Short mmCIF file of C-alpha atoms in Angstrom, two decimals:
data_model
loop_
_atom_site.label_atom_id
_atom_site.label_comp_id
_atom_site.label_asym_id
_atom_site.label_seq_id
_atom_site.Cartn_x
_atom_site.Cartn_y
_atom_site.Cartn_z
CA MET A 4 -0.02 0.44 0.06
CA THR A 5 1.70 3.54 -0.99
CA VAL A 6 1.93 6.11 1.38
CA THR A 7 -0.81 8.06 -0.50
CA ALA A 8 -3.47 5.67 -0.73
CA SER A 9 -2.54 5.37 2.99
CA LEU A 10 -3.01 8.64 4.06
CA GLY A 11 -6.38 8.81 1.94
CA SER A 12 -7.70 5.67 3.84
CA ASP A 13 -7.10 7.86 7.01
CA ILE A 14 -8.83 10.92 5.64
CA SER A 15 -11.97 8.83 4.38
CA ARG A 16 -11.78 6.33 7.73
CA PHE A 17 -12.07 9.84 9.29
CA PHE A 18 -15.24 11.14 7.61
CA ASP A 19 -17.21 7.96 7.98
CA SER A 20 -16.68 8.04 11.39
CA VAL A 21 -17.52 11.67 11.41
CA GLY A 22 -20.98 10.69 10.08
CA GLU A 23 -21.32 8.20 12.92
CA PHE A 24 -20.69 10.81 15.37
CA LEU A 25 -23.15 13.49 13.59
CA SER A 26 -25.58 10.90 13.08
CA ASN A 27 -25.69 9.62 16.65
CA LEU A 28 -26.08 12.96 18.28
CA ALA A 29 -29.85 13.02 19.17
CA GLY A 30 -28.50 10.08 21.40
CA LEU A 31 -25.26 11.32 23.19
CA ASN A 32 -25.70 11.50 26.98
CA TRP A 33 -25.29 15.25 27.08
CA PHE A 34 -25.26 15.51 30.97
CA ALA A 35 -22.26 13.09 30.78
CA LEU A 36 -20.87 15.43 28.02
CA LEU A 37 -21.45 18.37 30.47
CA LEU A 38 -19.52 16.83 32.98
CA ALA A 39 -16.61 15.68 30.87
CA LEU A 40 -15.99 19.14 29.26
CA ILE A 41 -16.21 20.30 32.90
CA PHE A 42 -13.31 17.82 34.46
CA TYR A 43 -11.31 18.90 31.47
CA PHE A 44 -11.86 22.52 32.13
CA GLY A 45 -10.30 21.34 35.80
CA TYR A 46 -7.70 19.36 34.21
CA LEU A 47 -5.97 22.55 32.66
CA THR A 48 -6.51 24.87 35.28
CA LEU A 49 -5.04 22.68 37.70
CA ARG A 50 -2.23 21.88 35.20
CA SER A 51 -1.77 25.34 34.69
CA ARG A 52 -1.36 25.83 38.44
CA ALA A 53 1.56 23.87 38.50
CA LEU A 54 3.18 25.02 35.67
CA PHE A 55 2.38 28.60 37.15
CA ASN A 56 4.56 27.72 40.28
CA ALA A 57 7.62 26.40 38.31
CA VAL A 58 7.54 29.44 36.62
CA GLN A 59 7.43 31.49 39.87
CA ALA A 60 10.22 29.81 41.42
CA ALA A 61 12.07 30.54 38.40
CA TYR A 62 11.46 34.40 38.58
CA PRO A 63 10.80 34.93 42.55
CA SER A 64 11.01 38.55 42.18
CA GLU A 65 8.71 39.07 39.14
CA ARG A 66 5.17 39.20 39.43
CA VAL A 67 4.41 35.99 37.80
CA ARG A 68 0.73 35.94 36.95
CA TRP A 69 -1.34 32.65 37.42
CA ARG A 70 -4.37 34.16 35.15
CA ASP A 71 -1.28 35.15 32.08
CA ILE A 72 0.19 31.31 32.99
CA TRP A 73 -3.20 29.57 32.31
CA GLY A 74 -3.81 31.90 29.10
CA ALA A 75 -0.71 31.10 27.68
CA TYR A 76 -1.61 26.75 28.58
CA VAL A 77 -5.03 26.68 27.05
CA SER A 78 -3.67 29.22 23.87
CA GLY A 79 -1.43 26.14 23.61
CA VAL A 80 -3.80 23.88 23.89
CA GLY A 81 -6.34 25.12 22.27
CA ILE A 82 -3.81 25.85 19.35
CA ASN A 83 -2.71 22.37 19.16
CA GLN A 84 -5.60 20.54 19.25
CA VAL A 85 -7.01 22.10 16.02
CA PHE A 86 -3.61 22.76 14.26
CA PRO A 87 -0.40 19.40 13.52
CA LEU A 88 3.07 19.93 14.59
CA GLY A 89 3.18 21.48 17.74
CA GLY A 90 2.65 25.30 16.67
CA GLY A 91 0.27 25.25 20.06
CA THR A 92 3.37 25.09 22.03
CA ILE A 93 5.50 27.50 20.30
CA VAL A 94 2.27 30.20 20.88
CA GLN A 95 2.72 28.72 24.93
CA TYR A 96 6.43 29.98 25.18
CA PHE A 97 5.43 33.32 23.31
CA LEU A 98 3.08 34.17 25.88
CA THR A 99 4.08 33.45 29.12
CA ARG A 100 7.12 35.18 27.90
CA ILE A 101 5.73 38.58 27.21
CA SER A 102 3.69 37.97 30.38
CA ILE A 103 6.98 38.11 32.53
CA PRO A 104 8.94 41.90 32.63
CA ASN A 105 12.92 40.67 32.22
CA SER A 106 12.41 36.63 31.17
CA SER A 107 14.07 34.50 28.86
CA TYR A 108 12.94 32.13 26.82
CA PRO A 109 15.62 29.47 27.76
CA ALA A 110 14.07 29.85 31.30
CA ILE A 111 10.49 30.09 30.31
CA ILE A 112 10.57 26.37 28.40
CA ALA A 113 13.06 24.52 30.94
CA ALA A 114 10.28 25.75 33.92
CA LEU A 115 7.46 25.13 31.42
CA TRP A 116 9.26 21.66 30.69
CA THR A 117 9.78 20.89 34.17
CA GLY A 118 5.95 19.31 34.25
CA LEU A 119 6.79 16.51 32.09
CA VAL A 120 9.24 14.59 34.66
CA PHE A 121 5.61 13.62 36.74
CA ASP A 122 3.76 13.39 33.23
CA TYR A 123 5.90 10.52 31.97
CA ALA A 124 5.96 8.76 35.04
CA VAL A 125 1.88 8.38 34.81
CA ASN A 126 2.35 8.11 31.12
CA ILE A 127 4.67 5.12 31.82
CA VAL A 128 2.32 2.78 34.87
CA ILE A 129 -1.10 4.09 31.98
CA LEU A 130 0.85 2.18 29.13
CA LEU A 131 1.65 -0.58 31.61
CA PHE A 132 -1.67 -1.59 32.36
CA ALA A 133 -2.59 -0.72 28.93
CA PHE A 134 -0.15 -3.26 27.63
CA THR A 135 -1.51 -5.44 30.16
CA GLN A 136 -5.31 -5.92 29.17
CA GLY A 137 -5.15 -7.94 26.40
CA VAL A 138 -7.10 -5.24 23.99
CA PHE A 139 -3.96 -2.88 23.69
CA PRO A 140 -1.80 -3.87 20.06
CA LYS A 141 1.66 -4.77 21.22
CA PRO A 142 4.38 -2.25 19.53
CA PRO A 143 5.33 -4.54 16.56
CA ASP A 144 1.22 -4.57 15.72
CA PHE A 145 1.24 -1.13 15.37
CA SER A 146 2.22 -1.66 11.64
CA LYS A 147 -1.01 -3.45 11.39
CA LEU A 148 -3.66 -0.60 12.22
CA PRO A 149 -4.96 1.50 9.77
CA ALA A 150 -3.34 4.67 10.73
CA PHE A 151 -0.95 6.31 8.36
CA ASP A 152 1.98 7.65 10.69
CA LEU A 153 1.71 4.58 13.62
CA ALA A 154 1.95 2.40 11.12
CA PHE A 155 5.04 4.46 8.47
CA PHE A 156 6.40 5.28 11.77
CA ALA A 157 6.37 0.35 13.03
CA ALA A 158 7.01 -0.16 9.79
CA HIS A 159 10.60 1.81 9.28
CA PRO A 160 11.75 1.49 12.65
CA ARG A 161 14.99 2.39 11.89
CA PHE A 162 13.85 5.95 10.77
CA ALA A 163 11.39 6.16 13.50
CA LEU A 164 14.64 6.07 15.38
CA PHE A 165 16.69 8.71 12.83
CA PHE A 166 13.67 10.99 13.08
CA LEU A 167 13.60 11.17 16.58
CA THR A 168 16.85 11.58 17.40
CA ALA A 169 17.00 14.22 14.63
CA LEU A 170 14.33 15.74 16.53
CA ALA A 171 15.87 15.33 19.87
CA ILE A 172 18.87 17.38 17.94
CA GLY A 173 16.67 20.17 16.28
CA VAL A 174 15.02 21.06 20.07
CA LEU A 175 18.65 20.99 21.67
CA VAL A 176 19.97 23.58 18.89
CA ALA A 177 17.31 25.71 18.38
CA PHE A 178 17.01 25.67 22.23
CA ALA A 179 20.60 26.83 22.18
CA LEU A 180 20.65 29.50 19.59
CA LEU A 181 17.88 31.60 22.16
CA SER A 182 20.81 32.69 23.64
CA ALA A 183 23.47 34.53 22.23
CA ARG A 184 25.98 33.27 25.32
CA VAL A 185 26.31 29.41 25.40
CA LYS A 186 27.31 30.00 29.59
CA ALA A 187 24.40 32.49 30.10
CA PHE A 188 22.26 30.12 28.04
CA TRP A 189 22.70 27.24 30.25
CA ALA A 190 22.78 29.52 33.67
CA ARG A 191 19.24 30.70 32.27
CA VAL A 192 18.28 26.88 31.64
CA ARG A 193 19.49 26.22 35.01
CA GLN A 194 16.83 28.83 36.44
CA GLY A 195 14.05 27.24 34.75
CA PHE A 196 14.70 23.88 36.65
CA THR A 197 14.61 26.02 39.86
CA ILE A 198 11.61 24.06 41.64
CA LEU A 199 13.18 20.56 40.92
CA THR A 200 16.35 21.37 43.62
CA ASP A 201 13.74 21.89 45.94
CA ARG A 202 12.30 18.42 46.63
CA ARG A 203 9.69 18.68 48.74
CA ARG A 204 8.98 22.56 47.05
CA TYR A 205 8.09 20.54 44.27
CA PHE A 206 6.27 17.68 45.94
CA ARG A 207 4.06 20.43 47.51
CA GLU A 208 3.57 23.48 44.66
CA MET A 209 3.89 20.75 41.32
CA VAL A 210 3.29 17.00 42.08
CA THR A 211 0.29 17.49 44.20
CA TRP A 212 -1.27 19.61 41.93
CA GLN A 213 -0.23 17.20 38.52
CA ILE A 214 -1.97 14.44 40.70
CA GLY A 215 -5.51 16.67 40.70
CA ALA A 216 -5.07 17.28 36.81
CA TRP A 217 -4.26 13.49 36.27
CA ILE A 218 -7.73 12.75 38.31
CA ALA A 219 -9.32 15.43 37.05
CA ARG A 220 -8.42 14.07 33.13
CA PHE A 221 -9.26 9.84 34.08
CA PHE A 222 -12.78 11.43 34.62
CA THR A 223 -12.83 13.26 31.30
CA TYR A 224 -12.89 10.48 29.58
CA TRP A 225 -14.89 8.55 32.38
CA PHE A 226 -17.76 10.97 31.25
CA LEU A 227 -16.89 10.88 27.87
CA LEU A 228 -17.22 6.93 27.50
CA ASP A 229 -20.64 6.92 29.38
CA ALA A 230 -22.00 10.68 26.53
CA PHE A 231 -21.13 8.05 24.48
CA HIS A 232 -22.51 4.72 25.54
CA ILE A 233 -19.17 2.82 25.95
CA GLY A 234 -19.78 2.41 29.13
CA GLY A 235 -17.32 4.18 31.57
CA GLY A 236 -14.82 2.70 34.46
CA ILE A 237 -12.07 2.66 35.64
CA ARG A 238 -10.06 0.37 33.01
CA ASN A 239 -12.13 1.89 29.74
CA ALA A 240 -11.28 5.21 31.48
CA LEU A 241 -7.33 3.98 31.51
CA LEU A 242 -7.49 2.38 28.22
CA VAL A 243 -7.84 5.80 26.68
CA LEU A 244 -5.35 7.69 28.20
CA GLY A 245 -3.34 4.99 27.26
CA VAL A 246 -4.35 6.05 23.54
CA GLN A 247 -3.52 9.60 24.25
CA VAL A 248 -0.26 8.51 25.57
CA VAL A 249 0.93 6.62 22.58
CA ALA A 250 -1.48 9.37 20.10
CA MET A 251 0.81 12.71 21.79
CA LEU A 252 3.58 10.66 19.67
CA MET A 253 2.15 11.66 16.42
CA PRO A 254 2.00 15.06 16.08
CA PHE A 255 1.23 15.19 12.17
CA THR A 256 -2.58 14.93 12.78
CA PRO A 257 -4.18 17.59 15.74
CA GLY A 258 -4.63 15.59 18.38
CA GLY A 259 -3.19 12.76 17.09
CA ALA A 260 -6.49 12.39 14.95
CA GLY A 261 -5.53 9.23 13.34
CA VAL A 262 -3.87 7.39 15.84
CA GLN A 263 -6.25 7.78 18.14
CA GLN A 264 -8.78 6.49 15.85
CA ALA A 265 -7.43 3.11 15.16
CA LEU A 266 -6.61 2.67 18.41
CA LEU A 267 -9.92 3.08 20.09
CA LEU A 268 -11.25 1.23 17.36
CA THR A 269 -9.09 -2.13 18.02
CA VAL A 270 -9.39 -1.20 21.94
CA PHE A 271 -13.08 -0.68 22.15
CA ALA A 272 -14.24 -3.81 19.39
CA GLY A 273 -15.75 -5.54 21.97
CA ALA A 274 -17.15 -3.34 24.13
CA ALA A 275 -19.52 -1.41 21.92
CA SER A 276 -20.25 -1.66 18.69
CA GLY A 277 -18.70 -0.26 15.41
CA ALA A 278 -20.49 2.55 14.49
CA GLU A 279 -20.69 3.20 18.38
CA VAL A 280 -16.89 3.06 18.83
CA ALA A 281 -16.33 5.11 15.28
CA ALA A 282 -18.43 8.02 16.60
CA PHE A 283 -16.36 8.30 20.07
CA SER A 284 -13.39 8.07 18.55
CA VAL A 285 -14.04 11.52 16.77
CA GLY A 286 -16.80 12.69 19.17
CA GLN A 287 -14.75 12.79 21.99
CA GLN A 288 -12.40 15.03 19.93
CA ILE A 289 -14.33 17.11 18.31
CA ALA A 290 -15.44 18.03 21.76
CA LEU A 291 -12.57 18.42 23.70
CA ALA A 292 -10.83 20.44 20.72
CA ALA A 293 -13.74 22.70 20.93
CA GLY A 294 -14.23 23.32 24.34
CA ALA A 295 -10.50 23.78 24.29
CA ALA A 296 -10.34 26.27 21.40
CA ALA A 297 -13.34 28.52 23.01
CA MET A 298 -11.05 28.97 26.07
CA ALA A 299 -7.77 29.33 23.51
CA PHE A 300 -9.34 32.03 21.85
CA GLY A 301 -11.11 33.62 24.96
CA ALA A 302 -7.58 33.79 26.51
CA LEU A 303 -5.83 35.27 23.32
CA ALA A 304 -8.98 38.35 23.19
CA LEU A 305 -9.33 38.66 26.81
CA ILE A 306 -6.01 38.61 28.57
CA PHE A 307 -3.32 38.87 25.89
CA ARG A 308 -5.72 41.10 23.57
CA PHE A 309 -4.89 39.32 20.96
CA ARG A 310 -8.45 39.34 18.08
CA SER A 311 -6.97 36.33 15.63
CA PHE A 312 -4.24 32.85 15.56
CA LYS A 313 -2.38 35.22 12.54
CA GLU A 314 -1.72 38.17 14.82
CA VAL A 315 -0.45 35.72 17.59
CA ILE A 316 2.15 34.23 14.42
CA ARG A 317 2.93 38.65 13.50
CA ALA A 318 3.40 40.09 16.89
CA GLY A 319 5.62 37.07 17.86
CA LYS A 320 8.17 37.64 14.48
CA GLU A 321 7.73 41.53 15.02
CA HIS A 322 8.70 40.01 19.37
CA ARG A 323 12.21 38.57 17.89
CA LYS A 324 13.24 41.27 15.62
CA GLN A 325 13.00 43.39 18.28
CA GLY A 326 15.45 41.96 20.05
CA ASP A 327 13.08 39.78 22.47
CA ALA A 328 11.44 43.06 24.36
CA PRO A 329 8.62 41.94 26.44
CA ARG A 330 5.07 43.23 25.43
CA PRO A 331 3.35 44.75 28.60
CA VAL A 332 -0.35 42.53 29.67
CA ASP A 333 -2.43 44.34 30.51
CA ALA A 334 -2.43 45.16 34.21
CA THR A 335 -5.37 46.46 35.14
CA ALA A 336 -7.65 43.57 34.89
CA PRO A 337 -8.00 40.90 37.40
CA THR A 338 -5.83 38.08 38.38
#
């Protein structure tokens, strides 16, 4: 099967699932869907608090507002749900940077990366659980799944290793280019990791908030499963989280749409009808993407005074041309 045919098949399956979702709208459990969106908002808010604490630790003498960190974070998440290749992450870095006078990109990025330490530990536990349930495909079988990006990388492990290595090197190079002086660059990176140097503070101000965020995320998918009549529960919600872990490694579609769809259809093949699983595979992503996008554009307009995503890109380019001078954020709005 050619790459073009595989990609075209992915697109066709996606739109078929959208059709299943639209045809099943009347049968949705709307109360469960509302609860899912409330928990999703809670997840983003709790995680933004952990990131706020990391940034505040890096800049103890600066005025850091949770509102700004929350706005930057939900903007990034919302944009990533709509556009591929992680553009929202760059927007998050930019918005966080302009919110804090005298800050630097290396320190800001390092501070935001501290949230990944606990997340990766939880992701490993979730994947271990998923692979023990007998319904989650083993890594060698990923090449057989009807998802272009996942199947391609699974069928070409050497290229996948090369791609990941090149990506890591590219990130490091781009990271280093943010500072003219190597010593100053690494000093700022260490500044960003400040909260990790105080174990008690790290657990108190980051891990506790992240645990709350993961609980909220867990219940988000529990109620989404109920909304689409797949059936919520501990096992099913953890399986969906396992699918999310794999999908986040594939940035070529918004939210890893093709990967999510293929894995969900496999994982829940015996739990509900094919039409119900297909509707859930796309519907849950549409619901979360719509919620995240609404929060993103609300934050861009009300907190950062941007009227469109294009305006954010334009401001980012101007920001770099002006030598990284911070753009003031409206200080009159409540925190």
